PDB file of C-alpha atoms in Angstrom:
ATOM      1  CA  UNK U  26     -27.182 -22.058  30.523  1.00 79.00           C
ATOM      2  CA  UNK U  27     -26.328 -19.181  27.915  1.00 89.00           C
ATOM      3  CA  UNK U  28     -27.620 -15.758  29.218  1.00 95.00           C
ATOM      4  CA  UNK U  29     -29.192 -13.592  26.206  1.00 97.00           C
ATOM      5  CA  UNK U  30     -30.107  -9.878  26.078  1.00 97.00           C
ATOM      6  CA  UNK U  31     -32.614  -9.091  23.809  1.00 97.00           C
ATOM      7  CA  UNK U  32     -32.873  -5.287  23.582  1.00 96.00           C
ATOM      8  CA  UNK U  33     -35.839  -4.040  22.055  1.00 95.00           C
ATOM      9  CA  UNK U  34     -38.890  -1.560  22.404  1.00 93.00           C
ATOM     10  CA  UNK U  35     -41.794  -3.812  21.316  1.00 94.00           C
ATOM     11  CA  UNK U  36     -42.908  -5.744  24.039  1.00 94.00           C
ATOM     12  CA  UNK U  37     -44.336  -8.328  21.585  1.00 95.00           C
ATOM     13  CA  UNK U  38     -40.803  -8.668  20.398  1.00 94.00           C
ATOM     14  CA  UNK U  39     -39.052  -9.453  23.251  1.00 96.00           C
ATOM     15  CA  UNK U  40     -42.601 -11.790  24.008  1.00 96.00           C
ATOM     16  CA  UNK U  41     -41.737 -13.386  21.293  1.00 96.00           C
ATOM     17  CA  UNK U  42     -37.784 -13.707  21.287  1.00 96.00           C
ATOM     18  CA  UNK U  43     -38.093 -14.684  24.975  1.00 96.00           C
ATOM     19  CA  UNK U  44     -40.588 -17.473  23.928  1.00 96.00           C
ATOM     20  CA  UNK U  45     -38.646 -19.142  21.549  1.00 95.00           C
ATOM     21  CA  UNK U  46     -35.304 -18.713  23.258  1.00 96.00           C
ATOM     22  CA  UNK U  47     -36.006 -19.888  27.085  1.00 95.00           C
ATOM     23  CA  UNK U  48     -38.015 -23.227  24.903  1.00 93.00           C
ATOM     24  CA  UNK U  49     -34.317 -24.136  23.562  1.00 91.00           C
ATOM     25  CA  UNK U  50     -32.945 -23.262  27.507  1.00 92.00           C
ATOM     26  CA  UNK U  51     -31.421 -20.092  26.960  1.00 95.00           C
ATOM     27  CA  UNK U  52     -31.850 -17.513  29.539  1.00 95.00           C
ATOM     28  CA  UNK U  53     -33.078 -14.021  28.580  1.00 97.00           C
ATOM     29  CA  UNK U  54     -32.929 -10.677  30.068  1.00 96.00           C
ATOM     30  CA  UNK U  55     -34.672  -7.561  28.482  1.00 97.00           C
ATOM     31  CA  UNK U  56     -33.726  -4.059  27.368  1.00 96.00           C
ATOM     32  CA  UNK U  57     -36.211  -1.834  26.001  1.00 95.00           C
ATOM     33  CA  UNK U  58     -33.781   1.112  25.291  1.00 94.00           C
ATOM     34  CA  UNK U  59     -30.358   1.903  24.748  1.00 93.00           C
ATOM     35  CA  UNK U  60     -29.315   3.061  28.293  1.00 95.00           C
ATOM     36  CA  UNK U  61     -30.542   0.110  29.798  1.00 95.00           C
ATOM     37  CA  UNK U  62     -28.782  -2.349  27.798  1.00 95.00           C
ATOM     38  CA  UNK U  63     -25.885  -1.134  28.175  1.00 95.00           C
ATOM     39  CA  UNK U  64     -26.758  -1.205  32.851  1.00 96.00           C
ATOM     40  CA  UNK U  65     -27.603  -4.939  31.792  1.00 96.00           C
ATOM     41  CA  UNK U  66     -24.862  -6.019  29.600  1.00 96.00           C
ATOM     42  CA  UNK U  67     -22.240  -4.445  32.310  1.00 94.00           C
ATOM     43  CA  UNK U  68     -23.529  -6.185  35.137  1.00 94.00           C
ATOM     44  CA  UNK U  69     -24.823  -9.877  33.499  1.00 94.00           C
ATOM     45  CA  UNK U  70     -22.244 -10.134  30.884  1.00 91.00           C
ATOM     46  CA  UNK U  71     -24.550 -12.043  28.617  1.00 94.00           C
ATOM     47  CA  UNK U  72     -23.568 -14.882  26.212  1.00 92.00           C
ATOM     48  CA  UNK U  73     -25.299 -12.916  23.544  1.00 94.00           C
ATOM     49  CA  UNK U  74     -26.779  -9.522  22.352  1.00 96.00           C
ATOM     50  CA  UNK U  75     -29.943  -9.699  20.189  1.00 96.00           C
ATOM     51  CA  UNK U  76     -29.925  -5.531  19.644  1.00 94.00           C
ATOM     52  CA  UNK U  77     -32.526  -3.650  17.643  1.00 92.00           C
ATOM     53  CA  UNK U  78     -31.315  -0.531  15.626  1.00 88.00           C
ATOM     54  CA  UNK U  79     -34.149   1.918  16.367  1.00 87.00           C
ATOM     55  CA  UNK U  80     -34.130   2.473  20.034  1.00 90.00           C
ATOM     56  CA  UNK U  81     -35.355   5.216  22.608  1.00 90.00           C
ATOM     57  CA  UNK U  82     -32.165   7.043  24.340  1.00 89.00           C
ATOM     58  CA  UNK U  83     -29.813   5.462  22.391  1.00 90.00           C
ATOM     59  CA  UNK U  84     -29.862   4.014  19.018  1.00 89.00           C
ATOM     60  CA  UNK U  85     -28.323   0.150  18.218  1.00 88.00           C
ATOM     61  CA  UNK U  86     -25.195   1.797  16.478  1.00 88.00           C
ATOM     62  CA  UNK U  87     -24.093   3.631  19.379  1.00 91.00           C
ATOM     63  CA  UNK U  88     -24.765   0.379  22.080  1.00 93.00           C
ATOM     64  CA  UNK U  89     -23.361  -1.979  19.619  1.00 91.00           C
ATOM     65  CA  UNK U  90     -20.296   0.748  19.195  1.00 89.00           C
ATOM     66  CA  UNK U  91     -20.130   0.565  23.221  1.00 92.00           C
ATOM     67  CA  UNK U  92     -20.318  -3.183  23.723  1.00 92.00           C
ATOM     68  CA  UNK U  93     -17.671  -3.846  20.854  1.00 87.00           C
ATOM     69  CA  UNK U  94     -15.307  -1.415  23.080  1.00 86.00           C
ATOM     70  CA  UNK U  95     -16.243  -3.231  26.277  1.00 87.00           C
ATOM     71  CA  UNK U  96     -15.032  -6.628  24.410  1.00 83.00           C
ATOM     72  CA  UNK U  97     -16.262  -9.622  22.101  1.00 83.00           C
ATOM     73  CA  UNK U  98     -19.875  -9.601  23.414  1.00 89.00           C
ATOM     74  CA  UNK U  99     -21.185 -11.312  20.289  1.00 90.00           C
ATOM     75  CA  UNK U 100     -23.927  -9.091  18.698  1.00 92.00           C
ATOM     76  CA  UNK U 101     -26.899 -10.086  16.168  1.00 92.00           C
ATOM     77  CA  UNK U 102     -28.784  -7.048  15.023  1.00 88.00           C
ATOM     78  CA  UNK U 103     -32.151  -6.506  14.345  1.00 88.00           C
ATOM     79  CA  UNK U 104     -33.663  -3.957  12.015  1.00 82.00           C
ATOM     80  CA  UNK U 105     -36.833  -3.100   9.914  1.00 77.00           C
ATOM     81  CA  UNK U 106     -35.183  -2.087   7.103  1.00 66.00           C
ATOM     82  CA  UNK U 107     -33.391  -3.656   3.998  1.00 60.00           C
ATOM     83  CA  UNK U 108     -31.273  -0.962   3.610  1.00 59.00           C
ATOM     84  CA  UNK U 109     -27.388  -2.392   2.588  1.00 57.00           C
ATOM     85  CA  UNK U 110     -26.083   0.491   4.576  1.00 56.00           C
ATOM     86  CA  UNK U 111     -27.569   0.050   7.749  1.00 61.00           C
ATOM     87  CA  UNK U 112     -26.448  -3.550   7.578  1.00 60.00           C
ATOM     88  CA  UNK U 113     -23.033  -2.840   6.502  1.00 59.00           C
ATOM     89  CA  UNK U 114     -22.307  -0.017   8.994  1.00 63.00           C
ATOM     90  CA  UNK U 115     -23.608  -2.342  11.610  1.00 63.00           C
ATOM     91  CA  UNK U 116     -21.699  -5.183  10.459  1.00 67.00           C
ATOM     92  CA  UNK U 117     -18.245  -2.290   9.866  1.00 70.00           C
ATOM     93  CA  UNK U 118     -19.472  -1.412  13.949  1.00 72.00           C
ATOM     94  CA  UNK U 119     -18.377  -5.202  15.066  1.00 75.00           C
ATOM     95  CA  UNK U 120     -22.130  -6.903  14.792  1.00 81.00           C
ATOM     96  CA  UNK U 121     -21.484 -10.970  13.977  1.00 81.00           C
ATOM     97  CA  UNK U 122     -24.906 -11.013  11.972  1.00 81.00           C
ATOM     98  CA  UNK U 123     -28.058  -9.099  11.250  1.00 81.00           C
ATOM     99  CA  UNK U 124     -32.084 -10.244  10.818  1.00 84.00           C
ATOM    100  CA  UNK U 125     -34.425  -7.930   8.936  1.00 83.00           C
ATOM    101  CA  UNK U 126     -37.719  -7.943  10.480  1.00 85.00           C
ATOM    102  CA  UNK U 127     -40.671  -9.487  10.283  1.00 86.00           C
ATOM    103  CA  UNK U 128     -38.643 -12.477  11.256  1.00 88.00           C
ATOM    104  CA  UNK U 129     -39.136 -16.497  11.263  1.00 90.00           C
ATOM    105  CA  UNK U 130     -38.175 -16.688  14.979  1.00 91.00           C
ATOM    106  CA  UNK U 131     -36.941 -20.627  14.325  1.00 90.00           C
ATOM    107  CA  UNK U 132     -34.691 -19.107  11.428  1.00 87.00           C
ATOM    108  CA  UNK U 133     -33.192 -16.817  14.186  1.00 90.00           C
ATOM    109  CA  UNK U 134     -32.821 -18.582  17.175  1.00 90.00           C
ATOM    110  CA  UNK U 135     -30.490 -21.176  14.296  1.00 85.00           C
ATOM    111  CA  UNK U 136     -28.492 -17.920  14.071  1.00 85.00           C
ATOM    112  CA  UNK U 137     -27.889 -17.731  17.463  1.00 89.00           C
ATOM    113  CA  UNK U 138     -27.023 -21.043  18.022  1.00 85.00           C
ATOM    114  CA  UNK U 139     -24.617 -21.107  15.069  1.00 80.00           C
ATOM    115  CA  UNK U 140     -22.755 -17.024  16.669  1.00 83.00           C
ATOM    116  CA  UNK U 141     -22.211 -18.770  19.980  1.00 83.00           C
ATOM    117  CA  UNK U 142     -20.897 -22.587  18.055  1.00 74.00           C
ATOM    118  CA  UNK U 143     -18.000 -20.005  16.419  1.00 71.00           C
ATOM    119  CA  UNK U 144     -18.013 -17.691  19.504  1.00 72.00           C
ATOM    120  CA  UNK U 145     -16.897 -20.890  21.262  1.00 66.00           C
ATOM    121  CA  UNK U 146     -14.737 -22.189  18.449  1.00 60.00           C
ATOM    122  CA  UNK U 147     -12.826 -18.851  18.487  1.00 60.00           C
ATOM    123  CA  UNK U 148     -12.420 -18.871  22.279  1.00 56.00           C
ATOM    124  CA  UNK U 149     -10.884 -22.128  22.269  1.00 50.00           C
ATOM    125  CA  UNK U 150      -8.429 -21.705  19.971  1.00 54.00           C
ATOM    126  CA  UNK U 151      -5.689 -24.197  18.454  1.00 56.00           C
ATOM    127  CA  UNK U 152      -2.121 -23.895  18.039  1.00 75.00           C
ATOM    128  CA  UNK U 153      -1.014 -20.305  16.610  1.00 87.00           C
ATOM    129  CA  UNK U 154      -1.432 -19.690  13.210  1.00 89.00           C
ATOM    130  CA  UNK U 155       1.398 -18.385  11.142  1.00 92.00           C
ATOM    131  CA  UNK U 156       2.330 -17.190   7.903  1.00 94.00           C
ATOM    132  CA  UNK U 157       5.370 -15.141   7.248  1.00 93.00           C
ATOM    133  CA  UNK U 158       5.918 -12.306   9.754  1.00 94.00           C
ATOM    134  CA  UNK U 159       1.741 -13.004  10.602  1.00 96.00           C
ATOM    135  CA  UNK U 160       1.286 -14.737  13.820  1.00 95.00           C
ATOM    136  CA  UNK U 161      -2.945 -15.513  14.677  1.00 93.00           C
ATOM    137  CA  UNK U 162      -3.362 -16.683  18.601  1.00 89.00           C
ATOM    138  CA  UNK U 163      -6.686 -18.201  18.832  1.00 81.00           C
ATOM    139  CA  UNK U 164      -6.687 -18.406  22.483  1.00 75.00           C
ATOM    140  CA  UNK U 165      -5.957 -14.457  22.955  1.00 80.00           C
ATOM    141  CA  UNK U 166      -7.623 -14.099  20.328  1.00 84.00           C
ATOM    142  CA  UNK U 167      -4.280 -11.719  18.850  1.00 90.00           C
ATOM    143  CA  UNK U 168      -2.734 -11.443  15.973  1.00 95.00           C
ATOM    144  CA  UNK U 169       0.447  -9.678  15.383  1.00 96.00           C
ATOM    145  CA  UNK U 170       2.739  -9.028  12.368  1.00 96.00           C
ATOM    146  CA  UNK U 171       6.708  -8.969  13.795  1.00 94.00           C
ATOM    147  CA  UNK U 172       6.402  -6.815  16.995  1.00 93.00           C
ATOM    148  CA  UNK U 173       3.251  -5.067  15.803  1.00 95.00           C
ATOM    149  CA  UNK U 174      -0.041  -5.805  17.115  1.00 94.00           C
ATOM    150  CA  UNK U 175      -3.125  -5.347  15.460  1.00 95.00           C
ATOM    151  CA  UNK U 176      -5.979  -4.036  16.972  1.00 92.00           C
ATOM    152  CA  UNK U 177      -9.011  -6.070  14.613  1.00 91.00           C
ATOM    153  CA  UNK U 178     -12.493  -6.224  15.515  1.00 86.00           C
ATOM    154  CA  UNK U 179     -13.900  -9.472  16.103  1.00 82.00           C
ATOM    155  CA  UNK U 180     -14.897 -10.217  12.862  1.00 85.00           C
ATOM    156  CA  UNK U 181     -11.731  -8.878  11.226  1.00 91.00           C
ATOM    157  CA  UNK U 182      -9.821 -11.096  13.304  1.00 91.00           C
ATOM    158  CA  UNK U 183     -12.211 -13.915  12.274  1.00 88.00           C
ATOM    159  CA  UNK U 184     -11.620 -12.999   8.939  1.00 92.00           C
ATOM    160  CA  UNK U 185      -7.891 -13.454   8.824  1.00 94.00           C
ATOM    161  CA  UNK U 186      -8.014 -16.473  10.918  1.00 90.00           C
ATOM    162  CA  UNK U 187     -10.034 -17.777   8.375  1.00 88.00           C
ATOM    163  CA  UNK U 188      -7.984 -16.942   5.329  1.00 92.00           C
ATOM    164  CA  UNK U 189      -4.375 -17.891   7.176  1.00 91.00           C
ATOM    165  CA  UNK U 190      -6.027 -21.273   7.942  1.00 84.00           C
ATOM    166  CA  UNK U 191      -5.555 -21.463   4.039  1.00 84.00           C
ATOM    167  CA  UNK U 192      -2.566 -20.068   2.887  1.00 89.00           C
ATOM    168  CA  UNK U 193      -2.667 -19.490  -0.795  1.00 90.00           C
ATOM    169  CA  UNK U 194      -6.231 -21.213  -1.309  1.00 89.00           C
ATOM    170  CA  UNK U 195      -8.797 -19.242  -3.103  1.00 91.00           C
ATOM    171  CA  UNK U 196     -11.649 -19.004  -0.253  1.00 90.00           C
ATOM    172  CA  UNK U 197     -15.048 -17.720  -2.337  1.00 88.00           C
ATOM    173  CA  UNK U 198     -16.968 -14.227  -0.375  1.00 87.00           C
ATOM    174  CA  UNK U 199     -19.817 -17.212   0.208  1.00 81.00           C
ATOM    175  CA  UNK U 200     -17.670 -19.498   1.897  1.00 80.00           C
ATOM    176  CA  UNK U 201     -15.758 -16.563   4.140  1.00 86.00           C
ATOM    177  CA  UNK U 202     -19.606 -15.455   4.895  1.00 83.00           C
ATOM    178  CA  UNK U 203     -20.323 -19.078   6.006  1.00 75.00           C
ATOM    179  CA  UNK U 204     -17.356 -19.605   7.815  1.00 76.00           C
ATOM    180  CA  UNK U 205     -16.724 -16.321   9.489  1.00 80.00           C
ATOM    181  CA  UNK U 206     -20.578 -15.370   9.786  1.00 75.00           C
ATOM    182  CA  UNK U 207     -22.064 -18.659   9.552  1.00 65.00           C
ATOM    183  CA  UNK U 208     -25.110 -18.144   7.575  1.00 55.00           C
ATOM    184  CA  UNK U 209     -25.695 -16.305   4.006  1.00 46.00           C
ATOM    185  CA  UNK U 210     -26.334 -13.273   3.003  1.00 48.00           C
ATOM    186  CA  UNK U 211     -28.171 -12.690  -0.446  1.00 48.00           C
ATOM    187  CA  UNK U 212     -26.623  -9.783  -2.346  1.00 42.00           C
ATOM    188  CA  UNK U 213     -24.511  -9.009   0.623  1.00 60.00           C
ATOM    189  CA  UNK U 214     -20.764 -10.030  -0.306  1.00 69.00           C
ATOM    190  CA  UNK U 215     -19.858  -7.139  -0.349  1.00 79.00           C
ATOM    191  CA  UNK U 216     -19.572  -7.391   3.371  1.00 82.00           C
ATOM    192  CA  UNK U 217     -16.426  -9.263   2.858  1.00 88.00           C
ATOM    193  CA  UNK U 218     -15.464  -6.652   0.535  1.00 90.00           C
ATOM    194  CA  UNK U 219     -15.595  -4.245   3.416  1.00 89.00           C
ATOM    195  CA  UNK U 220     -13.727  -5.934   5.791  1.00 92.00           C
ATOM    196  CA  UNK U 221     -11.011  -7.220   3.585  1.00 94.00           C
ATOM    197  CA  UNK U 222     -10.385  -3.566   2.979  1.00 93.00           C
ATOM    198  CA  UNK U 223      -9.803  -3.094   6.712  1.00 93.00           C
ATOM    199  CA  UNK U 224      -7.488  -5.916   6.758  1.00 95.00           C
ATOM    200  CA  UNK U 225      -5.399  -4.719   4.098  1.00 95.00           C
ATOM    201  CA  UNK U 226      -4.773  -1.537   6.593  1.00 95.00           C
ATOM    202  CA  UNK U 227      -4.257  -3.155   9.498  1.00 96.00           C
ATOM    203  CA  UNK U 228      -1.962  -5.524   7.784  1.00 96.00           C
ATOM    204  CA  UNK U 229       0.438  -3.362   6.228  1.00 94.00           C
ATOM    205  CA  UNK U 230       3.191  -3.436   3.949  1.00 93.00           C
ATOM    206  CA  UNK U 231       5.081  -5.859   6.095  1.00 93.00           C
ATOM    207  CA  UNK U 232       1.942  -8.167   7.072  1.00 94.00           C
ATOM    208  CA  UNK U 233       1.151 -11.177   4.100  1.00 94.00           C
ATOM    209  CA  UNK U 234      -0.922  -9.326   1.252  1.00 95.00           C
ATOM    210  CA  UNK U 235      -4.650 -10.474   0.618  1.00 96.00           C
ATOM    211  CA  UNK U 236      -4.791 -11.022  -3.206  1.00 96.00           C
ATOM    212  CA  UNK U 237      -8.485 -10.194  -4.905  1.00 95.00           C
ATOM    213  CA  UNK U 238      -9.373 -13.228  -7.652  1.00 93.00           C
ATOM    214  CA  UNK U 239     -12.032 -11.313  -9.586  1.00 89.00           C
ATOM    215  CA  UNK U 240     -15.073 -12.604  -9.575  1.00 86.00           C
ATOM    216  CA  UNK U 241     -13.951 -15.329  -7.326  1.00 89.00           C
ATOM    217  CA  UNK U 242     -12.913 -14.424  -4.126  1.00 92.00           C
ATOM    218  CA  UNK U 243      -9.519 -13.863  -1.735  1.00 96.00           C
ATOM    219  CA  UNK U 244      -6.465 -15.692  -0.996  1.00 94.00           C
ATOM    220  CA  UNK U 245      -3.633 -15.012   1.957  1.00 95.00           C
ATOM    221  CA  UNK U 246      -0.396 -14.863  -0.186  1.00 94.00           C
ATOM    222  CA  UNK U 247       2.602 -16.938   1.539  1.00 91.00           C
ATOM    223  CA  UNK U 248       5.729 -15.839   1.098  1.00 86.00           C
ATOM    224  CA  UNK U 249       7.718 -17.342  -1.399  1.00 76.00           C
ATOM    225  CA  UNK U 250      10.118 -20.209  -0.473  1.00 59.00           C
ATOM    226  CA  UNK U 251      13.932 -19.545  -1.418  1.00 46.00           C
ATOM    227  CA  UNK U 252      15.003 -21.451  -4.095  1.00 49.00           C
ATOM    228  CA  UNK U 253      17.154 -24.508  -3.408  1.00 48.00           C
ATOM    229  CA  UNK U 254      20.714 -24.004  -3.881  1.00 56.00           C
ATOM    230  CA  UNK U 255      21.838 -26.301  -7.050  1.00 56.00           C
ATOM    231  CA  UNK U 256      23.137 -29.657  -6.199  1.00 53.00           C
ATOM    232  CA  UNK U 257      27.233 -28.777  -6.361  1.00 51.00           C
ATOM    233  CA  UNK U 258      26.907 -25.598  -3.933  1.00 48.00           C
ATOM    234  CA  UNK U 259      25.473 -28.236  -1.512  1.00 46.00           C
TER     235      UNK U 259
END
């Protein structure tokens, strides 16, 4: 059974989360500040965070800062507001996915479900991923370029895995959003935006280069292949 902390201050929230949730046999624990989710999420290591923004004690930035230090803890956010920088500081912060509220409570517990499908996916892994001097371990969940590891977030490292499973294929911001975030995001592309730049840092001058196709999307460049030699040096 997955374990779920919902972490809000309205008890009709968490009523109504808890509802939902334990009907498709999750099991939920409850938070109704800051402080206390973090006790909670330290000593049940939940499956899941459902984590609302405007808390007592502390606010959802500063738990969902804490939890993405503690580890991959996967983390859907919940806020009242539309605003596109709240949702892409919390997404920048390590969050997996965000619901403004009011919310269709079916609509989100299908979030859920799909966060923990590619929470497992990730964790299981495949054979290593590489592409020039970039190596991607699914298993660890590590990615290094040469000697150098890179310290990525979880959805940076998402990202890239996602874009080295494709070397040299255009991959559209929808798609990455599907496939690294696993539902859309109207208006919102320019999450990808915001974590491609990241990449780029981490990556490096000696790391593949991501390649921007305007008004398309991103590609992981290969490295080139060395010509053959011509037939009489062979």
């Amino acid at each position: 059974m997955k374990r779920i902390l919902v972490v809000d201050d309205e008890p009709n929230i968490v009523a109504l989360l808890r509802l939902y949730l334990e009907k498709e046999g999750f099991e939920v624990i409850a938070a109704r500040d800051g402080d206390e989710a973090l006790a909670l999420h330290l000593r049940h290591d939940p499956d899941l965070v459902i984590l609302d923004l405007m808390l007592p004690k502390q606010d959802g930035f500063d738990v969902c800062r804490e939890i993405r230090r503690r580890g991959d803890t996967p983390v859907l956010m919940l806020t009242a507001r539309s605003d596109d920088v709240d949702s892409i500081v919390g997404l920048e912060l390590g969050a997996d996915d965000y619901v403004t509220k009011p919310f269709n409570p079916r609509a989100l517990v299908a979030r859920v479900k799909a966060i923990l499908r590619r929470s497992a996916r990730s964790a299981s892994g495949a054979r290593p991923i590489e592409v020039g001097a970039l190596r991607i371990d699914g298993r660890r969940r590590e990615a290094t370029v040469g000697d150098r590891r890179l310290e990525l977030r979880a959805r940076e490292f998402d990202l890239l895995a996602a874009l080295a499973r494709d070397p040299g294929v255009v991959l559209t911001r929808d798609v990455l959003l599907e496939d690294v975030w696993g539902t859309d995001f109207p208006g919102e592309t320019r999450t990808v935006d915001v974590h491609v730049g990241e990449l780029r840092k981490h990556l490096g001058d000696d790391g593949p280069p991501i390649e921007t196709v305007r008004g398309v999307g991103y590609r992981l460049v290969p490295p080139a292949r060395a010509p053959l030699p011509p037939d009489d040096a062979r």
